[in-house]
Short mmCIF file of C-alpha atoms in Angstrom, two decimals:
data_model
loop_
_atom_site.label_atom_id
_atom_site.label_comp_id
_atom_site.label_asym_id
_atom_site.label_seq_id
_atom_site.Cartn_x
_atom_site.Cartn_y
_atom_site.Cartn_z
CA MET A 168 33.76 -17.72 65.93
CA LYS A 169 33.86 -14.03 66.86
CA MET A 170 34.87 -13.20 63.29
CA LYS A 171 31.77 -15.05 61.92
CA LYS A 172 29.46 -13.13 64.27
CA LEU A 173 31.03 -9.82 63.19
CA LEU A 174 30.56 -10.60 59.52
CA ALA A 175 26.92 -11.60 60.14
CA LEU A 176 26.26 -8.31 61.94
CA LEU A 177 27.81 -6.28 59.13
CA LEU A 178 25.75 -8.17 56.56
CA ALA A 179 22.53 -7.48 58.49
CA LEU A 180 23.32 -3.77 58.73
CA CYS A 181 23.96 -3.57 54.99
CA MET A 182 20.57 -5.15 54.30
CA VAL A 183 18.83 -2.65 56.59
CA PHE A 184 20.48 0.33 54.87
CA ALA A 185 19.65 -1.07 51.44
CA LEU A 186 16.00 -1.55 52.35
CA ALA A 187 15.81 1.97 53.77
CA ALA A 188 17.34 3.41 50.62
CA CYS A 189 14.87 1.51 48.43
CA SER A 190 11.96 2.67 50.56
CA ASN A 191 13.08 6.30 50.33
CA GLU A 192 13.45 6.02 46.56
CA ASP A 193 9.98 4.50 46.25
CA GLU A 194 8.52 7.45 48.21
CA LYS A 195 10.22 9.91 45.89
CA GLN A 196 8.87 8.12 42.83
CA SER A 197 5.32 7.96 44.20
CA ASP A 198 5.28 11.59 45.33
CA GLY A 199 3.99 13.60 42.33
CA GLY A 200 5.16 17.18 42.80
CA ASP A 201 3.72 18.83 45.90
CA GLY A 202 2.12 15.63 47.14
CA ASP A 203 2.16 13.09 49.90
CA GLN A 204 3.32 9.48 50.23
CA THR A 205 0.19 8.22 48.48
CA GLY A 206 1.14 9.95 45.22
CA THR A 207 -1.52 12.68 45.51
CA VAL A 208 -0.76 15.96 43.71
CA LYS A 209 -1.98 19.02 45.59
CA ILE A 210 -2.85 22.12 43.59
CA SER A 211 -4.49 25.44 44.43
CA ILE A 212 -6.87 27.76 42.62
CA TRP A 213 -7.66 31.41 43.31
CA THR A 214 -10.82 32.95 41.86
CA TYR A 215 -12.09 36.51 41.63
CA PRO A 216 -15.84 36.90 42.32
CA ILE A 217 -17.08 35.94 38.86
CA GLY A 218 -20.66 34.83 39.49
CA LYS A 219 -20.74 31.80 41.76
CA PHE A 220 -16.99 31.40 41.40
CA GLY A 221 -17.12 34.03 44.11
CA ASP A 222 -19.12 31.64 46.31
CA ALA A 223 -16.84 29.38 48.37
CA GLU A 224 -19.52 26.68 48.78
CA ALA A 225 -20.29 26.55 45.06
CA VAL A 226 -16.61 26.23 44.16
CA ALA A 227 -16.19 23.54 46.85
CA GLU A 228 -18.94 21.50 45.17
CA LEU A 229 -17.20 21.86 41.82
CA ILE A 230 -13.88 20.76 43.31
CA GLU A 231 -15.55 17.77 44.96
CA LYS A 232 -16.87 16.61 41.58
CA PHE A 233 -13.45 17.03 40.01
CA GLU A 234 -11.65 15.13 42.74
CA ALA A 235 -14.18 12.29 42.54
CA SER A 236 -13.34 11.77 38.87
CA HIS A 237 -9.61 12.52 39.13
CA GLU A 238 -8.08 10.37 41.82
CA GLY A 239 -4.64 11.52 42.84
CA ILE A 240 -5.36 15.26 42.57
CA THR A 241 -6.64 17.47 45.39
CA VAL A 242 -7.54 21.14 44.98
CA GLU A 243 -7.50 23.97 47.50
CA HIS A 244 -9.48 27.15 46.82
CA GLN A 245 -8.98 30.75 47.87
CA LEU A 246 -11.44 33.52 47.04
CA LEU A 247 -10.18 36.94 45.95
CA ASP A 248 -12.10 40.21 45.73
CA TYR A 249 -11.58 43.18 43.43
CA THR A 250 -10.55 45.47 46.27
CA ASN A 251 -7.50 43.57 47.51
CA GLY A 252 -7.15 40.69 45.05
CA ASP A 253 -4.51 42.24 42.80
CA THR A 254 -2.41 43.18 45.83
CA GLN A 255 -2.63 39.60 47.11
CA VAL A 256 -1.49 38.23 43.78
CA THR A 257 1.37 40.72 43.56
CA SER A 258 2.51 39.76 47.06
CA ALA A 259 2.35 36.08 46.13
CA ILE A 260 4.43 36.72 43.01
CA THR A 261 7.07 38.46 45.13
CA ALA A 262 7.05 35.68 47.72
CA LYS A 263 6.94 32.94 45.03
CA THR A 264 3.75 31.52 46.55
CA THR A 265 1.41 32.02 43.62
CA PRO A 266 -1.46 29.54 43.17
CA ASP A 267 -1.33 26.93 40.44
CA ILE A 268 -4.53 28.18 38.78
CA ILE A 269 -6.11 31.62 38.75
CA MET A 270 -9.42 32.68 37.20
CA GLU A 271 -9.82 36.10 35.59
CA GLY A 272 -9.64 37.84 32.21
CA PRO A 273 -7.00 38.53 29.53
CA GLU A 274 -6.11 41.96 30.92
CA ARG A 275 -4.61 40.21 33.95
CA LEU A 276 -3.73 36.71 32.72
CA VAL A 277 -2.28 37.73 29.35
CA THR A 278 -1.32 41.40 29.28
CA ASN A 279 -0.04 41.54 32.85
CA TRP A 280 1.18 38.22 34.25
CA GLY A 281 1.64 36.48 30.92
CA ALA A 282 3.58 39.39 29.46
CA ASN A 283 5.88 39.21 32.49
CA ASP A 284 6.71 35.52 31.88
CA LEU A 285 4.87 34.30 34.98
CA MET A 286 2.37 32.02 33.27
CA VAL A 287 2.42 28.63 31.57
CA ASP A 288 1.76 28.50 27.82
CA LEU A 289 -1.55 26.64 27.48
CA SER A 290 -1.31 26.13 23.72
CA ASP A 291 -1.76 22.38 24.13
CA LEU A 292 -5.29 23.00 25.46
CA TRP A 293 -6.10 25.04 22.36
CA THR A 294 -6.64 22.10 20.07
CA GLU A 295 -7.79 22.69 16.52
CA GLU A 296 -11.30 21.65 17.51
CA ALA A 297 -11.41 23.91 20.59
CA THR A 298 -10.03 26.90 18.68
CA ALA A 299 -12.59 26.54 15.90
CA ASP A 300 -15.40 26.14 18.44
CA ILE A 301 -14.41 29.33 20.28
CA ALA A 302 -13.72 31.28 17.09
CA ALA A 303 -17.23 30.41 15.91
CA THR A 304 -18.50 32.49 18.83
CA SER A 305 -15.94 35.29 18.62
CA GLN A 306 -12.51 35.57 17.04
CA SER A 307 -11.89 38.39 19.52
CA VAL A 308 -11.84 35.82 22.33
CA VAL A 309 -9.20 33.73 20.57
CA ASP A 310 -7.05 36.79 19.88
CA ALA A 311 -7.36 38.15 23.43
CA CYS A 312 -6.11 34.95 25.07
CA GLN A 313 -2.72 34.90 23.35
CA LEU A 314 0.42 37.00 23.27
CA ASN A 315 3.31 36.53 20.86
CA GLY A 316 2.09 33.07 19.92
CA ALA A 317 1.58 31.80 23.47
CA TYR A 318 -1.85 31.21 25.02
CA TYR A 319 -1.92 32.34 28.64
CA GLU A 320 -5.67 31.95 29.14
CA TYR A 321 -8.11 29.15 28.45
CA PRO A 322 -11.54 30.82 28.40
CA LEU A 323 -14.82 29.61 29.87
CA CYS A 324 -17.35 32.41 29.39
CA MET A 325 -17.94 35.85 28.01
CA THR A 326 -20.49 38.65 27.90
CA THR A 327 -21.08 41.98 26.25
CA HIS A 328 -21.47 45.07 28.40
CA CYS A 329 -24.38 47.25 27.38
CA MET A 330 -26.68 49.97 28.68
CA ALA A 331 -30.33 49.83 29.72
CA ILE A 332 -33.38 52.06 29.68
CA ASN A 333 -36.35 52.37 32.01
CA TYR A 334 -38.95 51.01 29.59
CA GLU A 335 -41.97 52.56 31.29
CA ILE A 336 -40.40 56.03 31.49
CA PHE A 337 -39.47 55.86 27.81
CA GLU A 338 -43.01 54.77 27.01
CA GLN A 339 -44.61 57.59 29.00
CA ALA A 340 -42.24 60.17 27.51
CA GLY A 341 -42.94 59.01 23.96
CA ALA A 342 -39.29 57.99 23.54
CA LEU A 343 -39.80 54.35 22.52
CA GLN A 344 -40.13 55.54 18.94
CA TYR A 345 -36.39 56.18 18.97
CA ILE A 346 -35.27 52.61 19.65
CA ASP A 347 -35.43 49.36 17.69
CA GLU A 348 -36.88 46.99 20.28
CA GLU A 349 -36.18 43.86 18.24
CA THR A 350 -32.46 44.46 17.67
CA ARG A 351 -32.03 46.63 20.79
CA THR A 352 -30.13 49.22 18.77
CA TRP A 353 -30.53 52.95 18.09
CA THR A 354 -28.70 55.65 16.22
CA THR A 355 -26.85 58.56 17.77
CA GLU A 356 -29.49 60.92 16.38
CA ASP A 357 -32.26 58.87 17.99
CA PHE A 358 -30.36 58.75 21.30
CA VAL A 359 -30.19 62.54 21.38
CA ALA A 360 -33.88 62.83 20.56
CA ALA A 361 -34.86 60.26 23.18
CA MET A 362 -32.88 61.92 25.96
CA GLU A 363 -34.36 65.29 25.10
CA ALA A 364 -37.85 63.77 25.24
CA ILE A 365 -37.08 62.32 28.67
CA ARG A 366 -35.76 65.70 29.82
CA ASP A 367 -38.82 67.55 28.59
CA SER A 368 -41.19 65.02 30.19
CA GLY A 369 -40.02 65.89 33.71
CA LEU A 370 -40.60 62.26 34.75
CA VAL A 371 -37.12 61.82 36.29
CA SER A 372 -34.59 64.05 38.02
CA THR A 373 -32.07 63.53 35.22
CA PRO A 374 -32.33 61.55 31.97
CA GLY A 375 -28.87 59.98 32.38
CA ILE A 376 -25.62 60.42 34.29
CA VAL A 377 -22.06 60.58 32.94
CA TYR A 378 -20.27 59.20 36.01
CA CYS A 379 -16.61 60.09 36.42
CA GLY A 380 -15.75 59.64 40.08
CA GLY A 381 -13.52 56.58 39.61
CA GLN A 382 -12.79 53.61 37.40
CA GLY A 383 -15.74 51.45 38.49
CA GLY A 384 -17.83 50.61 35.42
CA ASP A 385 -15.59 52.60 33.09
CA GLN A 386 -16.37 50.14 30.29
CA GLY A 387 -19.74 51.89 30.03
CA THR A 388 -18.50 55.43 29.49
CA ARG A 389 -15.79 54.19 27.13
CA ALA A 390 -18.33 52.40 24.94
CA LEU A 391 -20.71 55.36 25.03
CA VAL A 392 -18.04 57.71 23.70
CA THR A 393 -16.55 55.44 21.04
CA ASN A 394 -19.85 54.22 19.61
CA LEU A 395 -21.44 57.63 19.05
CA TYR A 396 -19.39 58.27 15.89
CA SER A 397 -17.78 54.85 15.29
CA GLY A 398 -14.48 55.65 16.97
CA THR A 399 -12.01 53.19 18.48
CA TYR A 400 -10.44 53.14 21.91
CA ALA A 401 -7.14 51.66 20.71
CA ASN A 402 -5.61 50.84 17.36
CA ALA A 403 -6.05 47.39 15.82
CA GLU A 404 -2.59 46.28 16.95
CA HIS A 405 -3.31 47.33 20.55
CA THR A 406 -0.15 49.39 20.62
CA ALA A 407 -1.68 52.85 21.14
CA TYR A 408 -4.78 54.51 22.58
CA THR A 409 -6.83 56.53 20.11
CA ILE A 410 -9.42 58.43 22.13
CA ASN A 411 -8.18 61.74 20.66
CA SER A 412 -9.33 60.81 17.15
CA ALA A 413 -11.77 63.10 15.34
CA GLU A 414 -14.60 60.59 15.86
CA ASN A 415 -14.08 60.32 19.60
CA VAL A 416 -13.63 64.05 20.10
CA GLN A 417 -16.92 64.50 18.25
CA GLY A 418 -18.56 62.01 20.62
CA LEU A 419 -17.16 63.68 23.73
CA THR A 420 -18.24 67.07 22.43
CA LEU A 421 -21.79 65.82 21.85
CA LEU A 422 -22.00 64.48 25.41
CA LYS A 423 -20.62 67.76 26.76
CA ASP A 424 -23.33 69.64 24.86
CA MET A 425 -26.00 67.25 26.20
CA VAL A 426 -24.83 67.91 29.77
CA ALA A 427 -25.03 71.63 29.05
CA ASN A 428 -28.62 71.39 27.78
CA GLY A 429 -29.82 69.12 30.59
CA SER A 430 -30.48 65.96 28.59
CA LEU A 431 -27.62 64.41 30.56
CA SER A 432 -25.84 65.30 33.79
CA ALA A 433 -22.24 64.72 34.91
CA ASN A 434 -21.27 63.58 38.39
CA ALA A 435 -17.68 63.67 39.61
CA SER A 436 -18.45 61.72 42.78
CA TYR A 437 -20.23 58.79 41.12
CA GLU A 438 -18.78 55.55 39.88
CA ALA A 439 -21.01 53.02 38.11
CA SER A 440 -22.37 51.56 41.36
CA GLN A 441 -23.87 54.90 42.38
CA GLU A 442 -25.24 55.52 38.89
CA LEU A 443 -26.76 52.03 38.84
CA GLN A 444 -28.47 52.68 42.15
CA GLN A 445 -29.98 55.89 40.79
CA PHE A 446 -31.25 53.92 37.80
CA ALA A 447 -32.67 51.21 40.06
CA ASN A 448 -34.37 53.88 42.19
CA GLY A 449 -36.01 55.39 39.11
CA THR A 450 -34.12 58.67 39.56
CA CYS A 451 -32.56 58.50 36.08
CA ALA A 452 -33.96 56.87 32.95
CA VAL A 453 -30.87 55.07 31.63
CA THR A 454 -27.75 53.35 32.90
CA PHE A 455 -24.54 53.14 30.94
CA CYS A 456 -23.32 50.12 32.93
CA TRP A 457 -25.50 47.07 32.39
CA ASN A 458 -25.06 43.33 31.90
CA ALA A 459 -26.67 40.10 33.05
CA SER A 460 -24.85 40.20 36.38
CA ASN A 461 -26.02 43.75 37.18
CA LYS A 462 -29.59 42.89 36.24
CA ALA A 463 -29.56 40.06 38.76
CA GLN A 464 -27.90 42.23 41.42
CA TYR A 465 -30.48 45.01 41.22
CA ALA A 466 -33.53 42.84 40.50
CA GLU A 467 -35.06 43.44 43.93
CA ASP A 468 -34.54 47.21 43.77
CA VAL A 469 -36.39 48.01 40.56
CA SER A 470 -40.13 48.55 40.19
CA PHE A 471 -39.97 48.96 36.41
CA THR A 472 -38.71 47.03 33.38
CA PRO A 473 -34.98 47.49 32.74
CA PHE A 474 -34.64 47.02 28.98
CA ALA A 475 -31.12 46.17 27.80
CA MET A 476 -29.87 48.25 24.87
CA ALA A 477 -26.75 48.49 22.75
CA PHE A 478 -24.96 51.82 22.85
CA PRO A 479 -26.11 54.32 20.22
CA SER A 480 -24.00 54.62 17.08
CA ASP A 481 -24.09 56.90 14.07
CA ASP A 482 -24.54 54.01 11.65
CA GLY A 483 -26.75 51.88 13.91
CA GLN A 484 -24.04 49.18 14.07
CA PRO A 485 -22.76 49.11 17.68
CA GLU A 486 -19.47 47.62 18.82
CA LEU A 487 -19.81 46.61 22.45
CA CYS A 488 -17.10 46.09 25.02
CA GLY A 489 -16.88 42.53 26.22
CA GLY A 490 -15.85 40.55 29.23
CA ILE A 491 -13.91 37.29 28.91
CA TRP A 492 -13.19 35.03 31.87
CA GLY A 493 -11.17 31.86 32.07
CA PHE A 494 -8.15 30.24 33.63
CA GLY A 495 -4.40 30.67 33.64
CA VAL A 496 -1.64 28.62 35.26
CA PHE A 497 1.24 30.21 37.12
CA ASP A 498 4.57 28.60 36.28
CA ASN A 499 5.70 27.25 39.65
CA GLY A 500 8.31 25.00 38.11
CA ASP A 501 6.58 21.73 39.08
CA GLN A 502 5.48 19.78 36.02
CA ALA A 503 3.23 17.43 38.00
CA ARG A 504 1.29 20.37 39.40
CA ILE A 505 1.14 22.05 35.98
CA ASP A 506 -0.28 18.86 34.45
CA ALA A 507 -2.81 18.52 37.27
CA ALA A 508 -3.84 22.15 36.84
CA LYS A 509 -4.48 21.56 33.16
CA GLU A 510 -6.63 18.55 34.00
CA PHE A 511 -8.75 20.72 36.28
CA ILE A 512 -9.15 23.39 33.59
CA LYS A 513 -10.15 20.80 31.00
CA PHE A 514 -12.73 19.38 33.39
CA VAL A 515 -14.27 22.77 34.10
CA CYS A 516 -14.24 24.05 30.50
CA ASP A 517 -14.36 21.01 28.21
CA ASP A 518 -16.18 18.20 30.01
CA GLU A 519 -19.44 17.50 28.15
CA THR A 520 -21.54 17.72 31.32
CA GLN A 521 -19.55 20.05 33.54
CA ALA A 522 -18.77 22.78 30.97
CA LYS A 523 -22.43 23.80 30.74
CA GLU A 524 -22.77 23.89 34.53
CA SER A 525 -19.52 25.85 34.84
CA VAL A 526 -20.82 28.57 32.52
CA GLN A 527 -24.09 28.69 34.45
CA MET A 528 -22.07 29.30 37.61
CA THR A 529 -20.73 32.52 36.09
CA GLY A 530 -24.10 33.87 34.99
CA PHE A 531 -22.54 34.75 31.63
CA PHE A 532 -22.39 32.93 28.28
CA PRO A 533 -20.19 30.18 26.82
CA VAL A 534 -17.23 30.95 24.58
CA ARG A 535 -17.80 27.57 22.91
CA ALA A 536 -20.44 27.78 20.19
CA SER A 537 -21.16 24.06 20.60
CA LEU A 538 -22.61 24.62 24.08
CA GLY A 539 -25.46 26.66 22.64
CA ASN A 540 -27.89 28.33 25.03
CA VAL A 541 -26.89 26.91 28.41
CA TYR A 542 -29.87 28.61 30.07
CA GLU A 543 -32.53 26.96 27.93
CA GLY A 544 -35.13 25.35 30.16
CA THR A 545 -33.87 27.10 33.30
CA GLU A 546 -35.52 29.78 35.43
CA THR A 547 -33.20 32.41 33.96
CA GLU A 548 -33.87 31.56 30.30
CA ALA A 549 -35.91 34.72 29.64
CA ASP A 550 -33.36 37.02 31.27
CA ALA A 551 -30.53 35.39 29.36
CA ALA A 552 -32.33 35.75 26.05
CA GLU A 553 -32.19 39.56 26.01
CA PHE A 554 -28.44 39.57 26.54
CA LEU A 555 -27.91 36.82 23.96
CA THR A 556 -29.43 39.25 21.45
CA LEU A 557 -26.54 41.62 22.15
CA MET A 558 -23.72 39.06 21.94
CA PRO A 559 -23.17 39.42 18.16
CA TYR A 560 -22.35 43.10 18.69
CA MET A 561 -19.16 42.39 20.63
CA GLY A 562 -16.32 44.47 19.22
CA ASP A 563 -12.56 44.44 19.56
CA TYR A 564 -11.27 43.30 22.96
CA TYR A 565 -8.89 46.23 23.38
CA ASN A 566 -8.46 45.57 27.12
CA VAL A 567 -5.20 43.80 26.26
CA THR A 568 -3.54 47.08 25.27
CA GLY A 569 -0.49 47.81 27.40
CA GLY A 570 -0.61 50.25 30.30
CA TRP A 571 -4.18 49.18 31.00
CA THR A 572 -4.16 49.93 34.73
CA GLU A 573 -2.74 53.41 34.30
CA GLN A 574 -5.11 54.39 31.48
CA ARG A 575 -8.14 53.55 33.62
CA THR A 576 -7.15 56.28 36.06
CA ASN A 577 -6.39 58.63 33.18
CA TRP A 578 -9.84 57.97 31.69
CA TRP A 579 -12.03 59.14 34.54
CA GLY A 580 -9.63 61.99 35.18
CA MET A 581 -10.12 63.10 31.58
CA LEU A 582 -13.91 62.92 31.92
CA GLN A 583 -13.78 65.14 34.99
CA LYS A 584 -11.67 67.70 33.14
CA ILE A 585 -14.16 67.82 30.27
CA PHE A 586 -17.52 67.55 32.01
CA VAL A 587 -16.77 69.19 35.36
CA ASP A 588 -13.83 71.53 34.80
CA GLY A 589 -14.85 72.59 31.28
CA MET A 590 -11.49 71.81 29.66
CA ASP A 591 -11.29 71.85 25.86
CA VAL A 592 -12.25 68.38 24.59
CA GLN A 593 -9.41 67.96 22.09
CA ALA A 594 -6.82 69.15 24.60
CA ALA A 595 -8.10 66.79 27.31
CA ALA A 596 -8.19 63.85 24.88
CA ASP A 597 -4.67 64.60 23.64
CA GLU A 598 -3.46 64.74 27.24
CA PHE A 599 -5.09 61.36 27.96
CA VAL A 600 -3.47 59.72 24.94
CA THR A 601 -0.01 61.10 25.67
CA ALA A 602 -0.13 59.94 29.29
CA SER A 603 -1.64 56.54 28.55
CA ASN A 604 0.60 55.68 25.58
CA ALA A 605 3.64 56.47 27.69
CA ASN A 606 2.85 53.39 29.81
CA ILE A 607 2.58 50.94 26.91
CA GLY A 608 5.40 48.43 26.66
#
């Protein structure tokens, strides 16, 4: 009798352990990656302040729409800024706590983190249809998002950086004759003549400012120099900087001469933000750092018409620097989270309804040709139109050249040596190239 009771007890215990083991196994199977017992996959996204992707409430609304249509995935958002953001990402890389998704441009996603084997290859998102659609807008975008055959960025939007003139000042000074208002282009010769007309009019304190107090807005001074005589900033393979070429030295020399004769000034304490404020105040007649975002930012400060212009070029065919923004996925070793991250990116960039709204959030323009003019019928349609005119002038996206961070410091240092210290132009350009090329690879 006692033996029967003992056997019954042992049998009951075995059943309890078996049930517990099955329950534990079921939880493991239902838990997708970093999830909970309901099977929810939790992912995170970090965004730099790219239009309304720098607005926590706007991103929260986007995430809410995604989660509503993608049950089983939840998304947490963290906002970065351009002062401390790179340091935060570097710290997260060291601590192995990087987000699943990060939004920025190829110079970070591809040339930096991708080149260091930290990112997931997103080639599966680059379908034949998507690639053709993006290439129809700009082959430069397609090329910039890949490295050694792997795609580390899936792009959403782009823009071309340009300059702008104070239309009324140009009109009063008789300088409008030197620009093509329809194409928003001008030649180097016309640029020189226009700035001299502004100088002679006495309508502003200085016609324009070559700012060289830091790296802020350096895309403007780079484009100004390289366009003047059709130079390049880097070679076609993006393996060397070329600012010491004959064409670029000629451009730098021209600008140095213009500073000497008062049709430009140089300021070693200004970055683009200070130059832009002088332009907005009406103190100078041009800005070398303009785009749709800056126009919106300074809209309340100006009492004149800022007229967007391509940079002057000797042949009248400008090649503008561009900005490309999209998404990359850090390789955290969890396939469920990687798959969920890709679903979020596809929703933001490819969904027929959401893609248009996502681009509008940035304030820039779609990389997909099929999206057309996403601002048509909106309050910002007119403002967008002037920058759309400049989009076909986008040149090579050389920002993916190695040693990018170091060369930015070298660039404004070189400008100070030329325009403030009076150093020989060729010598300063050679010094820049030697120092910057040393950091490539």
